[in-house]
DNA sequence: CTGAAAGCGCTTACAG
DNA sequence: CTGAAAGCGCTTACAG
């Protein structure tokens, strides 16, 4: 239960103000000017009950002694929390970094502090991180689950805390709020865009078929094809891990049977890898073969050719996630909500000129 | 002093487990199996004093009741802290995102939790963020100061907490630990590289002359020139805000007097802007004019031409910053330390072929 | 309007 | 090896 492994719990634990003066407390302030601690507390919390003159004296003394409010102690007594935990895959991923930035901005504006945790896409590490974070009694949690997360395990780590917002990946079995991108609509828009450019043979390239986001994107792709009276060809559904290397390696599979003229890619990373693979076999992306991505990572704009993709505005999604969680905190008993965030097609050169 | 403005302090403050079962405490566990709370506490902290049998019973009950340790309460009583505050400019900047990722990774491995704050490069916001974070009694603080930060103000917000590590920007007047990149050496390496390629007329482009990092980089640049018996020409020192637009706009200034054949740029963003400006006047960077950057942001590798620059490995810097802070926590009274992190030249096409 | 007392969940000497 | 008591810094009824 309590694995006592970390240095912070052992003898190496550090005192917050070690080597410095002892922290000033409400008692110090109260004693200094001859009022009770209760009065000081009321001043701190901005109560209108305090005599204006008493208030002034207290405030002067707070300043004089450089009093620092101990929010942890207050939260303990009041049984409240002023922190929110944010658990994501990895900040090295610009998408999550932007998302985290938006979350922190929106939370900070409401007086909450962000407790950060990263899973590195590992369910085991996720469990450890969640356990640690819960010990800090956050008011709520924003979680972008690691691939392969198990709802039961996650719920276990979360204890009875009901204030959870899931982002990006749904965990069925947990009745938690959920914010997702409109994957289906995005892939639909990309596919329709290629069809409008005159393409008839369009592949869907990359992603793991069993991941929910890949499934949704394939659905949007199929929908656009169906609307145009085009058929989904099974060997045009090509899986690939979402990294550049594997995507490049698998690009040959597009040329195994009937050769498509365009590919809707699972995401930008895959698209960039595919473009690499195409170029290395003498097929020039954007001219000989049209490619679209998903995410609009910063490299998309500067790639050669620049990548047509779907912008998701991760920073705005972060703000939105924070808002949704704050609403949940206001009404913990409300029914879980599912929110789908819009995505927008950004046309660049990789989807090429009109063909045919 | 205590401006009571934020929602979290007002009526909207939320209970941590609102709507759910009341939290299980050590008392619940103790009562359930008929031992004292002290015994439960000893088990939680892994004390060897507890009878092996008693320990087993306690641990079983902890599991049964899904006990969650309240680290805040423990920290209050023990006067310790298991969190570290990290304050940076903005996570949208990949450099800081990587850095934060490294910090969080290293802190998490030691059982600390990261409290996140961003300044948006505004000293005012920085004050507010620091004040809020200090109220959560972090064991220490890693701060990359906003441009224009004032040491006295920062110290004010920090109270008596001595456990501070500054990153990137020094604040004179504060006797804090400091981690910096080797700006001088980096610019020296870039300049020498250009000289070795045969350039004799080399400009230094971008940055604000009064910022310490720009000053250090210019020093390295001047040092390499001096070693080669080349003179620094004053009108080859061109200032520019570190953004692409202004850099592009100021590129004309290179052609005002005696025209250089190469430029060492303050950083990658400036270099990218300069390359844009050069291209727009028909000068092809990497062929007609050599350019180097600083930072190795992800765009550097995919720019056209790819940018010769200095890699700083921000993630590793983050880990290093965390390590340094943890050492400080171990010995709060040690003398402040200054650490210079190495940088490495990465040669790409923008610095062109050998000339002359 | 102000103060004395109890208590948030934990830990730590101190007895036994 | 275990328990009773005090206390970390704050807040909140409850008196007055």
PDB file of C-alpha atoms (C1' of nucleotides) in Angstrom, chain D residues 3-14:
ATOM      1  C1'  DG D   3      -0.781   3.756  23.432  1.00  0.00           C
ATOM      2  C1'  DA D   4      -2.081   8.510  25.257  1.00  0.00           C
ATOM      3  C1'  DA D   5      -1.108  13.136  24.517  1.00  0.00           C
ATOM      4  C1'  DA D   6       0.465  17.124  22.296  1.00  0.00           C
ATOM      5  C1'  DG D   7       0.935  19.790  18.280  1.00  0.00           C
ATOM      6  C1'  DC D   8       1.871  21.280  12.915  1.00  0.00           C
ATOM      7  C1'  DG D   9      -0.993  26.140  11.072  1.00  0.00           C
ATOM      8  C1'  DC D  10      -5.068  27.052  10.094  1.00  0.00           C
ATOM      9  C1'  DT D  11     -10.681  27.795  10.505  1.00  0.00           C
ATOM     10  C1'  DT D  12     -15.184  27.603  12.482  1.00  0.00           C
ATOM     11  C1'  DA D  13     -19.068  27.447  15.291  1.00  0.00           C
ATOM     12  C1'  DC D  14     -20.219  29.285  19.641  1.00  0.00           C
TER      13       DC D  14
END
